[in-house]
Amino acid sequence: MKNDLQRMIAEIESEVKYTRSYIGKDKLDPRVMEAMSKVSRDEFVPSDLKRLAYDNGPLPIGHGQTISQPYIVALMTDMLQLEPENIVLEIGTGSGYQSAVLSLLCKEVYTVEIVTELGKEVATRLKSLGYNNIKTHIGNGYDGWPEHAPYDAIIVTAAATHIPEPLIEQLKPGSRMAIPLGLPHMHQELMLVEKNDQGEINVNSILGVAFVPLVDERTANKDYGPLH
Ligand code: SAH
């Protein structure tokens, strides 16, 4: 298991180097890599896929959803530049793996999942693994989680067609959001959204990615509208 984890870390490091011209660096923050090396990914994948838990790829977790690729988890975590006192919002809890990585780098993680069964499973899993600074919520992440806002960082782990307005509102000035944008099964880009101290928004594309869609039952099957 330890060897598998080391192999996964080495694969992330080499993919970071390989994508250096897109992501603008050839090494991620050592604190992020340390957190990646502390979370047992096999605890977050279905029992019949445990042998693949430390491969650098996404895996199905049921309900048509996936646990993200470790390289992407590390990259998105790095993009947030977390500090130990930070409060973070995650949209798309899924397996809880990304939440677990974040929880080692900040004070509190608030995470929202729309699929009730996944949300329930993950609450039990995170509790039994002792991740006590993660609070889970079942709901539509388009709305964020206003009760605990504003957040020092926001991470969206499903692809949205646009940046949801409530998430921009719930981001603290001087803070960052990582969010994949694009249509389902089409070209998507991982975006870094920065809100400066004056509250102005700056959006930069980091990398082409492939995420499951951020579902919004209010707009499902309707015109997706322009990307912005
Ligand atoms: N961060 C996860 C990746 C999960 S995949 C992990 O580490 O495993 C994306 C997740 O987003 C899925 O579980 C999906 O059900 C959830 N999701 C999709 N639309 C959502 C929405 N509107 N609000 C909250 N969660 C959503």
Coordinates of C-alpha atoms and ligand atoms in Angstrom, one line a residue:
M1 CA 0.0 0.0 0.0
K2 CA 2.8 2.4 0.9
N3 CA 4.5 1.6 -2.4
D4 CA 1.3 2.2 -4.3
L5 CA 0.9 5.6 -2.6
Q6 CA 4.5 6.5 -3.5
R7 CA 3.9 5.4 -7.1
M8 CA 0.8 7.7 -7.2
I9 CA 2.8 10.6 -5.9
A10 CA 5.5 10.0 -8.4
E11 CA 2.9 9.9 -11.2
I12 CA 1.4 13.2 -10.1
E13 CA 4.8 14.8 -10.0
S14 CA 5.6 13.6 -13.5
E15 CA 2.2 14.8 -14.9
V16 CA 2.8 18.2 -13.3
K17 CA 6.1 18.4 -15.1
Y18 CA 4.5 17.2 -18.4
T19 CA 1.8 19.9 -18.1
R20 CA 4.2 22.7 -16.9
S21 CA 3.6 24.9 -19.9
Y22 CA -0.2 25.0 -19.1
I23 CA -0.1 25.3 -15.4
G24 CA 2.9 27.6 -15.2
K25 CA 5.0 25.6 -12.7
D26 CA 6.8 22.3 -12.7
K27 CA 6.2 21.5 -9.0
L28 CA 3.1 21.8 -6.8
D29 CA 3.3 23.2 -3.2
P30 CA 5.1 20.6 -1.1
R31 CA 2.3 21.0 1.5
V32 CA -0.2 19.9 -1.1
M33 CA 1.9 16.9 -2.0
E34 CA 2.3 16.0 1.7
A35 CA -1.5 16.1 2.1
M36 CA -1.8 13.8 -1.0
S37 CA 0.6 11.4 0.6
K38 CA -1.4 11.2 3.8
V39 CA -4.8 10.4 2.5
S40 CA -5.5 6.7 1.9
R41 CA -7.4 6.9 -1.5
D42 CA -8.4 3.2 -1.2
E43 CA -10.8 4.2 1.6
F44 CA -12.7 6.3 -0.9
V45 CA -13.2 3.9 -3.8
P46 CA -15.7 1.0 -4.1
S47 CA -14.4 -2.3 -2.6
D48 CA -14.1 -4.0 -6.0
L49 CA -11.9 -1.2 -7.4
K50 CA -9.4 -1.0 -4.5
R51 CA -6.6 -2.5 -6.5
L52 CA -6.8 0.6 -8.8
A53 CA -7.1 3.1 -5.9
Y54 CA -3.5 4.4 -6.4
D55 CA -3.6 4.7 -10.2
N56 CA -3.5 8.2 -11.5
G57 CA -6.9 8.1 -13.0
P58 CA -10.6 8.8 -12.1
L59 CA -12.7 5.8 -11.0
P60 CA -16.5 5.2 -10.9
I61 CA -18.1 5.6 -7.4
G62 CA -21.7 4.7 -8.3
H63 CA -24.7 6.9 -9.3
G64 CA -22.9 7.8 -12.5
Q65 CA -20.3 9.8 -10.6
T66 CA -16.5 9.5 -10.3
I67 CA -13.7 10.1 -7.8
S68 CA -11.4 12.6 -9.7
Q69 CA -7.9 11.8 -11.0
P70 CA -5.3 12.3 -8.2
Y71 CA -3.3 14.7 -10.4
I72 CA -6.4 16.9 -10.8
V73 CA -7.1 16.8 -7.1
A74 CA -3.6 17.9 -6.4
L75 CA -3.6 20.6 -9.0
M76 CA -6.9 22.1 -7.9
T77 CA -5.9 22.0 -4.3
D78 CA -2.6 23.8 -5.2
M79 CA -4.6 26.5 -7.1
L80 CA -6.4 27.5 -3.9
Q81 CA -3.1 28.4 -2.1
L82 CA -4.6 27.4 1.3
E83 CA -3.5 28.6 4.7
P84 CA -4.1 26.7 7.9
E85 CA -6.8 29.1 9.2
N86 CA -8.8 29.1 5.9
I87 CA -12.5 28.0 5.6
V88 CA -13.1 26.2 2.3
L89 CA -16.3 25.4 0.4
E90 CA -16.3 22.4 -1.9
I91 CA -19.2 21.7 -4.4
G92 CA -19.5 18.0 -5.4
T93 CA -18.5 15.9 -2.4
G94 CA -18.6 12.6 -4.4
S95 CA -16.4 10.1 -2.5
G96 CA -15.1 12.7 -0.1
Y97 CA -11.5 12.2 -1.2
Q98 CA -10.9 15.8 -2.3
S99 CA -12.5 17.0 0.9
A100 CA -10.1 14.8 2.9
V101 CA -7.1 16.3 1.1
L102 CA -8.4 19.8 1.7
S103 CA -9.1 19.2 5.3
L104 CA -5.4 18.6 6.1
L105 CA -4.5 22.0 4.7
C106 CA -7.1 24.3 6.2
K107 CA -9.3 24.9 9.3
E108 CA -12.6 23.7 8.0
V109 CA -14.1 22.3 4.9
Y110 CA -17.8 22.7 4.0
T111 CA -18.9 20.4 1.2
V112 CA -22.1 20.1 -0.7
E113 CA -23.4 17.0 -2.6
I114 CA -26.6 16.8 -4.7
V115 CA -27.0 13.0 -4.7
T116 CA -28.5 12.1 -1.4
E117 CA -27.1 8.5 -1.2
L118 CA -23.6 9.8 -1.9
G119 CA -23.9 12.6 0.7
K120 CA -25.1 10.1 3.4
E121 CA -22.4 7.6 2.6
V122 CA -19.7 10.2 2.6
A123 CA -20.7 11.6 6.0
T124 CA -20.4 8.2 7.6
R125 CA -17.1 7.5 5.8
L126 CA -15.4 10.8 6.8
K127 CA -16.6 10.4 10.4
S128 CA -15.3 6.9 10.7
L129 CA -11.9 7.9 9.2
G130 CA -11.7 10.7 11.8
Y131 CA -11.9 13.7 9.4
N132 CA -13.5 15.9 12.0
N133 CA -13.1 19.3 10.3
I134 CA -15.3 18.5 7.3
K135 CA -19.0 19.4 7.4
T136 CA -21.2 17.8 4.7
H137 CA -24.5 19.0 3.3
I138 CA -27.0 17.5 0.8
G139 CA -28.2 20.2 -1.6
N140 CA -27.7 22.0 -4.8
G141 CA -24.2 23.4 -5.0
Y142 CA -25.2 26.1 -7.4
D143 CA -26.5 27.9 -4.3
G144 CA -23.3 27.4 -2.4
W145 CA -23.7 27.1 1.4
P146 CA -24.6 30.7 2.4
E147 CA -24.8 30.0 6.2
H148 CA -21.0 29.7 6.5
A149 CA -20.0 32.2 3.9
P150 CA -17.8 34.0 3.0
Y151 CA -15.1 31.4 2.2
D152 CA -11.4 31.8 1.8
A153 CA -11.5 29.4 -1.1
I154 CA -14.1 27.6 -3.2
I155 CA -13.5 24.4 -5.3
V156 CA -16.1 23.0 -7.7
T157 CA -15.4 19.4 -8.7
A158 CA -18.1 19.1 -11.4
A159 CA -18.2 21.0 -14.7
A160 CA -20.5 24.0 -14.7
T161 CA -21.8 25.8 -17.8
H162 CA -21.0 29.2 -16.1
I163 CA -19.7 30.4 -12.7
P164 CA -22.7 30.3 -10.4
E165 CA -23.4 33.8 -9.1
P166 CA -24.0 32.7 -5.5
L167 CA -20.5 31.2 -5.4
I168 CA -19.0 34.5 -6.5
E169 CA -21.0 36.2 -3.8
Q170 CA -19.8 33.7 -1.2
L171 CA -16.1 34.1 -2.0
K172 CA -14.1 36.5 0.3
P173 CA -12.4 39.4 -1.4
G174 CA -8.7 38.5 -2.0
S175 CA -9.7 34.8 -2.5
R176 CA -9.7 32.1 -5.2
M177 CA -12.0 29.6 -6.7
A178 CA -11.1 26.6 -8.9
I179 CA -14.0 25.5 -11.2
P180 CA -14.2 23.5 -14.4
L181 CA -16.4 25.2 -17.1
G182 CA -17.9 23.7 -20.2
L183 CA -20.7 21.5 -21.5
P184 CA -21.0 17.8 -20.6
H185 CA -18.8 15.5 -22.7
M186 CA -17.4 18.5 -24.6
H187 CA -14.4 20.7 -24.2
Q188 CA -14.1 21.8 -20.6
E189 CA -11.5 24.1 -19.0
L190 CA -10.3 24.3 -15.5
M191 CA -10.6 28.0 -14.5
L192 CA -9.0 30.0 -11.7
V193 CA -11.4 32.7 -10.5
E194 CA -9.8 35.4 -8.4
K195 CA -11.7 38.0 -6.5
N196 CA -9.5 41.0 -5.6
D197 CA -9.8 43.2 -2.5
Q198 CA -12.1 45.5 -4.4
G199 CA -14.4 42.6 -5.2
E200 CA -13.4 42.6 -8.9
I201 CA -13.4 39.2 -10.7
N202 CA -10.6 37.9 -12.8
V203 CA -10.9 34.5 -14.6
N204 CA -8.0 32.5 -16.2
S205 CA -8.1 29.2 -17.9
I206 CA -5.5 26.7 -16.6
L207 CA -6.0 23.4 -18.4
G208 CA -8.4 21.3 -20.5
V209 CA -10.2 18.8 -18.3
A210 CA -13.0 16.2 -18.3
F211 CA -15.5 16.4 -15.3
V212 CA -19.0 15.0 -14.7
P213 CA -21.5 17.8 -15.1
L214 CA -22.6 20.1 -12.3
V215 CA -26.3 19.2 -12.2
D216 CA -29.0 21.9 -11.8
E217 CA -32.5 20.5 -11.8
R218 CA -33.8 24.0 -12.4
T219 CA -32.0 24.2 -15.7
A220 CA -31.6 20.6 -16.6
N221 CA -32.5 19.8 -20.3
K222 CA -32.9 23.5 -21.0
D223 CA -30.8 25.7 -23.2
Y224 CA -27.3 26.0 -21.5
G225 CA -26.9 29.6 -22.5
P226 CA -23.6 31.3 -23.2
L227 CA -20.5 30.3 -21.4
H228 CA -18.9 33.2 -19.4
Ligands
SAH1 N1 -14.7 15.8 -5.2 C1 -15.2 14.4 -5.6 C2 -15.4 14.3 -7.1 C3 -16.8 14.0 -7.3 S1 -17.5 14.0 -8.9 C4 -14.3 13.4 -5.1 O1 -13.2 13.7 -4.6 O2 -14.6 12.2 -5.1 C5 -18.6 15.3 -8.8 C6 -19.7 15.2 -7.8 O3 -20.5 16.4 -7.9 C7 -20.6 14.1 -7.9 O4 -20.7 13.4 -6.7 C8 -22.0 14.7 -8.3 O5 -23.1 14.1 -7.7 C9 -21.8 16.1 -7.6 N2 -22.7 17.1 -8.1 C10 -23.2 17.3 -9.4 N3 -23.9 18.4 -9.5 C11 -24.0 18.9 -8.2 C12 -24.6 20.1 -7.7 N4 -25.4 20.9 -8.4 N5 -24.4 20.3 -6.3 C13 -23.7 19.5 -5.6 N6 -23.0 18.4 -6.1 C14 -23.2 18.1 -7.4

